[in-house]
């Protein structure tokens, strides 16, 4: 089985080398792909220096589009699964195996979320904790499934899953994707992972995007809900 | 004869209507407006001029809209027209933005394929991401 680790990166000049080197050192069986999303710093130069496979957006298209580029490439090249991993050193590439084992283990599933809070004990600023609890509750309400970490950027999607969500780019492939996947009949599970603090740079979510994030996600869910139902009807 | 406007006011509004329509056509001729937008603006300006020049039309519009005063009908029509046009422009901008993103993404994937000496990726059009 062929897997692809997709690392979307924008202005991660100081982090990307460590992320790639750690991913290589793990001995993971997956191929690596960095999607440079119109970085303004030396991220692309670093990526070229590292000799890692990459796709470079000529302009900034956003996190979701960078993931979508990875999905397109994985689909075109016949990968069996892909793993999304952040470029800011928060995710441990050694834990990709845990996601893989859960996806293809005795009870296979289509989406495995590397969960920061598998027990539902959220950490971080109040606003973020409230948001995560809200979306976990909303997901539970809409799907009947309790998923604690719906905003994790560390997740594995099998081919079946990424082909289904390929053209459903309304948010950042977070809660709305989890809800869509569940309603469309895909198997979704969480696996506990450790997440470090990013040593360099800043989050892609500024105050405005953070404020708009809940509204964006709710609208995305509203739009995707009927689409998920139709997908389930067409592909039971 | 001039409905709810003074003669001076009516003449100014009619001049704005006719002038605006003429400006739209001139912008179309100079390719600063596409024909779709030129039609919308020409009709909007001519409509304004007509409503002012023919008071009975404005009164009729007021009756249809339930406005107490004819000038209220004009204001309401203007607000609704502007909202509708802004929504239309939002749609246009969104579509153009999506096309630009698609183009940039396709370019990135083509460049990647070229660099790696592979066959270019297929562009799966038809789905709205």
Tab-separated table of C-alpha atoms in Angstrom:
chain	number	residue	atom	x	y	z
A	1	UNK	CA	0.000	0.000	0.000
A	2	UNK	CA	1.272	3.442	-0.924
A	3	UNK	CA	0.871	6.387	1.377
A	4	UNK	CA	1.686	10.065	1.002
A	5	UNK	CA	2.415	12.501	3.813
A	6	UNK	CA	1.248	15.950	2.726
A	7	UNK	CA	2.844	18.871	4.521
A	8	UNK	CA	1.260	22.231	3.671
A	9	UNK	CA	3.707	25.026	4.404
A	10	UNK	CA	3.667	28.777	4.289
A	11	UNK	CA	6.471	30.900	5.693
A	12	UNK	CA	7.929	27.980	7.651
A	13	UNK	CA	11.545	28.594	6.743
A	14	UNK	CA	12.736	27.890	10.267
A	15	UNK	CA	10.642	24.778	10.814
A	16	UNK	CA	10.441	22.920	7.523
A	17	UNK	CA	13.940	21.393	7.552
A	18	UNK	CA	13.401	19.846	10.982
A	19	UNK	CA	9.975	18.534	9.995
A	20	UNK	CA	11.295	16.900	6.820
A	21	UNK	CA	14.410	15.508	8.467
A	22	UNK	CA	12.409	14.043	11.334
A	23	UNK	CA	9.928	12.508	8.909
A	24	UNK	CA	12.782	10.911	6.977
A	25	UNK	CA	14.521	9.717	10.125
A	26	UNK	CA	11.376	7.908	11.326
A	27	UNK	CA	11.674	5.450	8.501
A	28	UNK	CA	8.010	5.841	7.643
A	29	UNK	CA	6.956	3.913	4.596
A	30	UNK	CA	5.039	6.912	3.220
A	31	UNK	CA	6.335	9.279	0.563
A	32	UNK	CA	6.708	12.938	1.485
A	33	UNK	CA	5.217	15.946	-0.276
A	34	UNK	CA	5.586	19.547	0.806
A	35	UNK	CA	3.034	21.970	-0.606
A	36	UNK	CA	4.486	25.432	-0.451
A	37	UNK	CA	1.616	27.900	-0.400
A	38	UNK	CA	3.207	31.024	-1.809
A	39	UNK	CA	5.716	31.485	0.991
A	40	UNK	CA	7.324	34.892	1.194
A	41	UNK	CA	10.387	33.744	3.124
A	42	UNK	CA	12.982	31.096	2.356
A	43	UNK	CA	10.667	28.098	2.785
A	44	UNK	CA	10.837	27.132	-0.883
A	45	UNK	CA	14.608	27.478	-0.957
A	46	UNK	CA	14.826	25.224	2.093
A	47	UNK	CA	12.519	22.680	0.503
A	48	UNK	CA	14.657	22.610	-2.637
A	49	UNK	CA	17.818	22.304	-0.580
A	50	UNK	CA	16.328	19.329	1.274
A	51	UNK	CA	15.587	17.579	-2.006
A	52	UNK	CA	12.105	16.655	-0.818
A	53	UNK	CA	9.290	16.403	-3.317
A	54	UNK	CA	7.238	19.586	-3.470
A	55	UNK	CA	4.544	21.523	-5.257
A	56	UNK	CA	4.759	25.281	-5.051
A	57	UNK	CA	1.715	27.520	-5.395
A	58	UNK	CA	2.672	30.691	-7.285
A	59	UNK	CA	0.437	32.736	-4.977
A	60	UNK	CA	-0.994	32.200	-1.525
A	61	UNK	CA	-4.133	30.095	-1.893
A	62	UNK	CA	-4.742	29.117	1.726
A	63	UNK	CA	-4.405	26.073	3.921
A	64	UNK	CA	-7.400	24.244	2.478
A	65	UNK	CA	-6.155	24.674	-1.074
A	66	UNK	CA	-2.726	23.406	-0.100
A	67	UNK	CA	-4.334	20.252	1.307
A	68	UNK	CA	-6.458	20.028	-1.829
A	69	UNK	CA	-3.323	20.154	-3.979
A	70	UNK	CA	-1.990	17.210	-1.984
A	71	UNK	CA	-5.258	15.348	-2.469
A	72	UNK	CA	-5.222	15.974	-6.204
A	73	UNK	CA	-1.716	14.669	-6.542
A	74	UNK	CA	-2.417	11.642	-4.335
A	75	UNK	CA	-5.516	10.863	-6.385
A	76	UNK	CA	-3.730	11.285	-9.721
A	77	UNK	CA	-0.854	9.055	-8.673
A	78	UNK	CA	-2.972	6.303	-7.189
A	79	UNK	CA	-1.962	6.565	-3.541
A	80	UNK	CA	-3.933	4.345	-1.197
A	81	UNK	CA	-3.956	6.852	1.631
A	82	UNK	CA	-2.570	10.202	2.626
A	83	UNK	CA	-1.629	11.836	5.897
A	84	UNK	CA	-1.905	15.553	6.557
A	85	UNK	CA	0.799	16.883	8.831
A	86	UNK	CA	1.647	20.455	9.806
A	87	UNK	CA	4.927	22.111	8.908
A	88	UNK	CA	5.432	23.848	12.241
A	89	UNK	CA	6.943	20.899	14.198
A	90	UNK	CA	3.770	20.424	16.248
A	91	UNK	CA	3.112	16.964	14.837
A	92	UNK	CA	5.437	14.035	15.446
A	93	UNK	CA	6.020	12.083	12.221
A	94	UNK	CA	6.807	8.989	14.299
A	95	UNK	CA	3.102	8.876	15.188
A	96	UNK	CA	2.041	8.439	11.574
A	97	UNK	CA	2.369	4.705	12.155
A	98	UNK	CA	-0.273	4.892	14.894
A	99	UNK	CA	-2.701	6.496	12.455
A	100	UNK	CA	-1.847	3.933	9.791
A	101	UNK	CA	-2.283	0.987	12.128
A	102	UNK	CA	-5.690	2.243	13.212
A	103	UNK	CA	-6.832	2.848	9.645
A	104	UNK	CA	-5.813	-0.557	8.342
A	105	UNK	CA	-6.052	-2.629	11.501
A	106	UNK	CA	-8.596	-5.330	12.408
A	107	UNK	CA	-11.441	-2.778	12.248
A	108	UNK	CA	-10.449	-0.572	9.320
A	109	UNK	CA	-11.730	2.964	9.020
A	110	UNK	CA	-11.490	5.664	6.365
A	111	UNK	CA	-10.426	8.652	8.460
A	112	UNK	CA	-8.138	8.618	11.475
A	113	UNK	CA	-7.742	11.830	13.404
A	114	UNK	CA	-4.601	12.363	15.424
A	115	UNK	CA	-6.392	13.695	18.452
A	116	UNK	CA	-4.825	16.099	20.899
A	117	UNK	CA	-7.652	15.457	23.316
A	118	UNK	CA	-8.867	11.857	22.988
A	119	UNK	CA	-10.513	12.073	26.400
A	120	UNK	CA	-12.113	15.418	25.680
A	121	UNK	CA	-10.008	17.401	28.164
A	122	UNK	CA	-9.234	20.484	26.159
A	123	UNK	CA	-6.249	22.727	26.785
A	124	UNK	CA	-5.337	26.165	25.591
A	125	UNK	CA	-6.933	29.610	25.676
A	126	UNK	CA	-10.557	29.807	26.739
A	127	UNK	CA	-11.831	30.817	23.313
A	128	UNK	CA	-10.139	27.890	21.635
A	129	UNK	CA	-11.350	25.416	24.270
A	130	UNK	CA	-14.877	26.726	23.889
A	131	UNK	CA	-14.670	26.423	20.117
A	132	UNK	CA	-13.379	22.869	20.247
A	133	UNK	CA	-16.044	21.821	22.732
A	134	UNK	CA	-18.697	23.494	20.601
A	135	UNK	CA	-17.677	21.699	17.429
A	136	UNK	CA	-17.300	18.391	19.198
A	137	UNK	CA	-20.826	18.832	20.534
A	138	UNK	CA	-22.155	19.868	17.132
A	139	UNK	CA	-20.525	16.883	15.465
A	140	UNK	CA	-22.051	14.607	18.065
A	141	UNK	CA	-25.476	16.188	17.575
A	142	UNK	CA	-25.418	15.880	13.804
A	143	UNK	CA	-23.807	12.478	13.465
A	144	UNK	CA	-24.408	10.663	16.723
A	145	UNK	CA	-20.645	10.147	17.042
A	146	UNK	CA	-18.482	11.766	19.659
A	147	UNK	CA	-15.278	13.102	18.070
A	148	UNK	CA	-13.302	15.157	20.570
A	149	UNK	CA	-10.758	16.835	18.310
A	150	UNK	CA	-12.457	18.025	15.159
A	151	UNK	CA	-9.872	20.694	14.366
A	152	UNK	CA	-6.746	18.546	14.296
A	153	UNK	CA	-4.547	19.055	11.265
A	154	UNK	CA	-2.966	15.625	11.765
A	155	UNK	CA	-5.142	13.072	10.080
A	156	UNK	CA	-5.068	10.097	7.746
A	157	UNK	CA	-7.512	9.674	4.900
A	158	UNK	CA	-7.806	6.502	2.885
A	159	UNK	CA	-8.265	6.719	-0.841
A	160	UNK	CA	-11.986	6.216	-0.465
A	161	UNK	CA	-12.137	9.172	1.927
A	162	UNK	CA	-9.946	11.621	0.085
A	163	UNK	CA	-11.654	10.934	-3.233
A	164	UNK	CA	-14.991	11.640	-1.581
A	165	UNK	CA	-13.915	14.877	0.088
A	166	UNK	CA	-11.729	16.015	-2.799
A	167	UNK	CA	-14.150	18.615	-4.102
A	168	UNK	CA	-15.652	19.565	-0.734
A	169	UNK	CA	-13.346	22.462	0.027
A	170	UNK	CA	-15.471	24.849	2.047
A	171	UNK	CA	-13.462	25.141	5.238
A	172	UNK	CA	-10.071	23.882	6.363
A	173	UNK	CA	-10.888	20.155	6.250
A	174	UNK	CA	-11.724	20.292	9.941
A	175	UNK	CA	-15.082	19.768	11.628
A	176	UNK	CA	-17.029	20.151	8.403
A	177	UNK	CA	-15.018	17.348	6.820
A	178	UNK	CA	-15.486	15.125	9.865
A	179	UNK	CA	-19.247	15.703	9.784
A	180	UNK	CA	-19.374	15.136	6.029
A	181	UNK	CA	-17.363	11.914	6.291
A	182	UNK	CA	-19.545	10.528	9.069
A	183	UNK	CA	-22.821	11.428	7.370
A	184	UNK	CA	-21.560	9.974	4.095
A	185	UNK	CA	-21.042	6.672	5.884
A	186	UNK	CA	-17.262	6.698	6.218
A	187	UNK	CA	-15.586	5.238	9.268
A	188	UNK	CA	-13.930	7.911	11.416
A	189	UNK	CA	-11.852	7.281	14.534
A	190	UNK	CA	-9.486	9.185	16.794
A	191	UNK	CA	-6.069	8.145	17.995
A	192	UNK	CA	-4.350	10.036	20.784
A	193	UNK	CA	-1.179	11.864	19.702
A	194	UNK	CA	1.185	14.278	21.378
A	195	UNK	CA	1.417	17.750	19.922
A	196	UNK	CA	4.308	20.066	20.649
A	197	UNK	CA	4.368	23.838	20.661
A	198	UNK	CA	5.602	25.409	17.468
A	199	UNK	CA	9.148	26.692	18.136
A	200	UNK	CA	9.183	29.288	15.366
A	201	UNK	CA	6.704	31.428	13.482
A	202	UNK	CA	3.044	32.064	14.212
A	203	UNK	CA	-0.267	30.351	13.634
A	204	UNK	CA	-2.058	30.869	10.345
A	205	UNK	CA	-5.134	31.882	12.344
A	206	UNK	CA	-5.002	35.560	13.208
A	207	UNK	CA	-7.660	37.238	15.336
A	208	UNK	CA	-9.988	37.891	12.396
A	209	UNK	CA	-9.760	34.402	10.927
A	210	UNK	CA	-10.201	32.969	14.434
A	211	UNK	CA	-13.316	35.076	14.924
A	212	UNK	CA	-14.755	34.040	11.564
A	213	UNK	CA	-13.726	30.386	11.894
A	214	UNK	CA	-16.851	29.189	13.768
A	215	UNK	CA	-19.194	30.897	11.306
A	216	UNK	CA	-17.257	29.565	8.337
A	217	UNK	CA	-17.341	26.043	9.737
A	218	UNK	CA	-21.044	26.153	10.551
A	219	UNK	CA	-21.890	27.400	7.049
A	220	UNK	CA	-19.670	24.702	5.553
A	221	UNK	CA	-21.486	22.058	7.602
A	222	UNK	CA	-24.864	23.414	6.450
A	223	UNK	CA	-23.767	23.211	2.821
A	224	UNK	CA	-22.143	19.780	3.119
A	225	UNK	CA	-24.916	18.096	5.080
A	226	UNK	CA	-27.243	17.433	2.100
A	227	UNK	CA	-24.249	16.552	-0.054
A	228	UNK	CA	-23.189	13.939	2.481
A	229	UNK	CA	-26.678	12.457	2.506
A	230	UNK	CA	-26.636	12.231	-1.277
A	231	UNK	CA	-23.188	10.615	-1.218
A	232	UNK	CA	-24.427	8.030	1.223
A	233	UNK	CA	-27.460	7.327	-0.936
A	234	UNK	CA	-25.326	6.940	-4.054
A	235	UNK	CA	-22.531	4.916	-2.422
A	236	UNK	CA	-23.983	2.942	0.518
B	1	UNK	CA	-46.254	67.656	-13.856
B	2	UNK	CA	-43.062	66.851	-11.953
B	3	UNK	CA	-44.697	64.685	-9.257
B	4	UNK	CA	-42.969	64.913	-5.877
B	5	UNK	CA	-39.983	66.895	-7.257
B	6	UNK	CA	-39.507	70.534	-8.067
B	7	UNK	CA	-38.902	71.294	-11.739
B	8	UNK	CA	-35.253	71.950	-10.952
B	9	UNK	CA	-34.927	68.681	-9.074
B	10	UNK	CA	-36.687	66.713	-11.781
B	11	UNK	CA	-34.424	68.176	-14.471
B	12	UNK	CA	-31.320	67.314	-12.462
B	13	UNK	CA	-32.475	63.715	-11.942
B	14	UNK	CA	-33.413	63.267	-15.575
B	15	UNK	CA	-30.030	64.686	-16.586
B	16	UNK	CA	-28.337	62.213	-14.232
B	17	UNK	CA	-30.385	59.395	-15.728
B	18	UNK	CA	-29.584	60.284	-19.310
B	19	UNK	CA	-25.982	61.142	-18.527
B	20	UNK	CA	-25.459	57.929	-16.605
B	21	UNK	CA	-26.862	55.865	-19.456
B	22	UNK	CA	-24.593	57.677	-21.903
B	23	UNK	CA	-21.590	57.098	-19.604
B	24	UNK	CA	-22.363	53.369	-19.446
B	25	UNK	CA	-22.413	53.173	-23.224
B	26	UNK	CA	-19.162	55.114	-23.456
B	27	UNK	CA	-17.495	52.799	-20.915
B	28	UNK	CA	-18.735	49.838	-22.949
B	29	UNK	CA	-17.277	51.354	-26.119
B	30	UNK	CA	-13.932	51.817	-24.353
B	31	UNK	CA	-14.067	48.252	-22.993
B	32	UNK	CA	-14.097	49.429	-19.415
B	33	UNK	CA	-17.406	47.640	-18.844
B	34	UNK	CA	-18.492	44.296	-20.199
B	35	UNK	CA	-21.770	44.285	-22.068
B	36	UNK	CA	-23.679	42.606	-19.244
B	37	UNK	CA	-22.783	45.303	-16.740
B	38	UNK	CA	-23.367	48.018	-19.355
B	39	UNK	CA	-26.905	46.777	-19.914
B	40	UNK	CA	-27.625	46.770	-16.171
B	41	UNK	CA	-26.290	50.283	-15.607
B	42	UNK	CA	-27.900	51.731	-18.741
B	43	UNK	CA	-31.276	50.355	-17.739
B	44	UNK	CA	-30.804	51.535	-14.140
B	45	UNK	CA	-30.001	55.105	-15.179
B	46	UNK	CA	-32.720	55.233	-17.834
B	47	UNK	CA	-35.155	53.788	-15.341
B	48	UNK	CA	-34.299	56.550	-12.875
B	49	UNK	CA	-34.810	59.215	-15.511
B	50	UNK	CA	-38.080	57.672	-16.647
B	51	UNK	CA	-39.537	57.415	-13.162
B	52	UNK	CA	-38.802	61.088	-12.567
B	53	UNK	CA	-39.874	62.307	-16.018
B	54	UNK	CA	-43.159	60.393	-15.955
B	55	UNK	CA	-44.672	61.008	-12.483
B	56	UNK	CA	-47.546	58.596	-13.056
B	57	UNK	CA	-45.022	55.767	-13.371
B	58	UNK	CA	-43.553	56.689	-10.008
B	59	UNK	CA	-47.006	56.816	-8.455
B	60	UNK	CA	-47.803	53.412	-9.898
B	61	UNK	CA	-44.544	52.015	-8.540
B	62	UNK	CA	-45.402	53.496	-5.159
B	63	UNK	CA	-48.813	51.791	-5.214
B	64	UNK	CA	-47.273	48.447	-6.098
B	65	UNK	CA	-44.661	48.700	-3.349
B	66	UNK	CA	-47.087	50.040	-0.789
B	67	UNK	CA	-45.094	53.257	-0.294
B	68	UNK	CA	-46.980	56.068	1.433
B	69	UNK	CA	-45.173	58.661	-0.651
B	70	UNK	CA	-43.863	58.271	-4.173
B	71	UNK	CA	-40.353	59.338	-3.205
B	72	UNK	CA	-40.379	56.510	-0.655
B	73	UNK	CA	-40.963	54.116	-3.546
B	74	UNK	CA	-37.957	55.550	-5.340
B	75	UNK	CA	-35.765	55.110	-2.292
B	76	UNK	CA	-36.965	51.555	-1.775
B	77	UNK	CA	-36.401	50.678	-5.426
B	78	UNK	CA	-32.908	52.163	-5.220
B	79	UNK	CA	-32.024	50.181	-2.083
B	80	UNK	CA	-33.341	46.905	-3.474
B	81	UNK	CA	-31.586	47.475	-6.798
B	82	UNK	CA	-28.290	48.259	-5.063
B	83	UNK	CA	-28.524	45.197	-2.808
B	84	UNK	CA	-29.293	42.996	-5.753
B	85	UNK	CA	-26.418	44.431	-7.715
B	86	UNK	CA	-23.997	44.048	-4.799
B	87	UNK	CA	-24.991	40.405	-4.464
B	88	UNK	CA	-24.443	39.966	-8.176
B	89	UNK	CA	-20.993	41.537	-7.883
B	90	UNK	CA	-20.165	39.298	-4.909
B	91	UNK	CA	-21.013	36.285	-7.034
B	92	UNK	CA	-18.849	37.577	-9.871
B	93	UNK	CA	-15.908	38.199	-7.548
B	94	UNK	CA	-16.295	34.773	-5.932
B	95	UNK	CA	-16.378	33.017	-9.276
B	96	UNK	CA	-13.329	34.932	-10.505
B	97	UNK	CA	-11.504	34.251	-7.259
B	98	UNK	CA	-12.241	30.530	-7.548
B	99	UNK	CA	-11.042	30.497	-11.159
B	100	UNK	CA	-7.829	32.234	-10.160
B	101	UNK	CA	-7.217	29.690	-7.406
B	102	UNK	CA	-7.905	26.815	-9.791
B	103	UNK	CA	-5.510	28.338	-12.291
B	104	UNK	CA	-2.756	28.842	-9.732
B	105	UNK	CA	-3.164	25.313	-8.423
B	106	UNK	CA	-3.103	23.808	-11.916
B	107	UNK	CA	-0.009	25.851	-12.695
B	108	UNK	CA	1.723	24.567	-9.569
B	109	UNK	CA	0.891	20.945	-10.438
B	110	UNK	CA	2.004	21.397	-14.054
B	111	UNK	CA	5.265	22.941	-12.926
B	112	UNK	CA	5.779	20.020	-10.551
B	113	UNK	CA	5.076	17.493	-13.336
B	114	UNK	CA	7.454	19.294	-15.682
B	115	UNK	CA	10.193	19.425	-13.079
B	116	UNK	CA	9.822	15.699	-12.379
B	117	UNK	CA	9.490	14.742	-16.035
B	118	UNK	CA	6.021	13.267	-15.497
B	119	UNK	CA	2.780	13.408	-17.405
B	120	UNK	CA	0.812	16.542	-16.468
B	121	UNK	CA	-2.072	16.012	-14.024
B	122	UNK	CA	-5.572	15.748	-15.404
B	123	UNK	CA	-7.801	18.674	-14.651
B	124	UNK	CA	-11.035	17.269	-13.275
B	125	UNK	CA	-13.427	20.089	-14.083
B	126	UNK	CA	-17.062	19.994	-13.330
B	127	UNK	CA	-17.052	19.775	-9.549
B	128	UNK	CA	-17.314	22.924	-7.516
B	129	UNK	CA	-14.756	22.693	-4.744
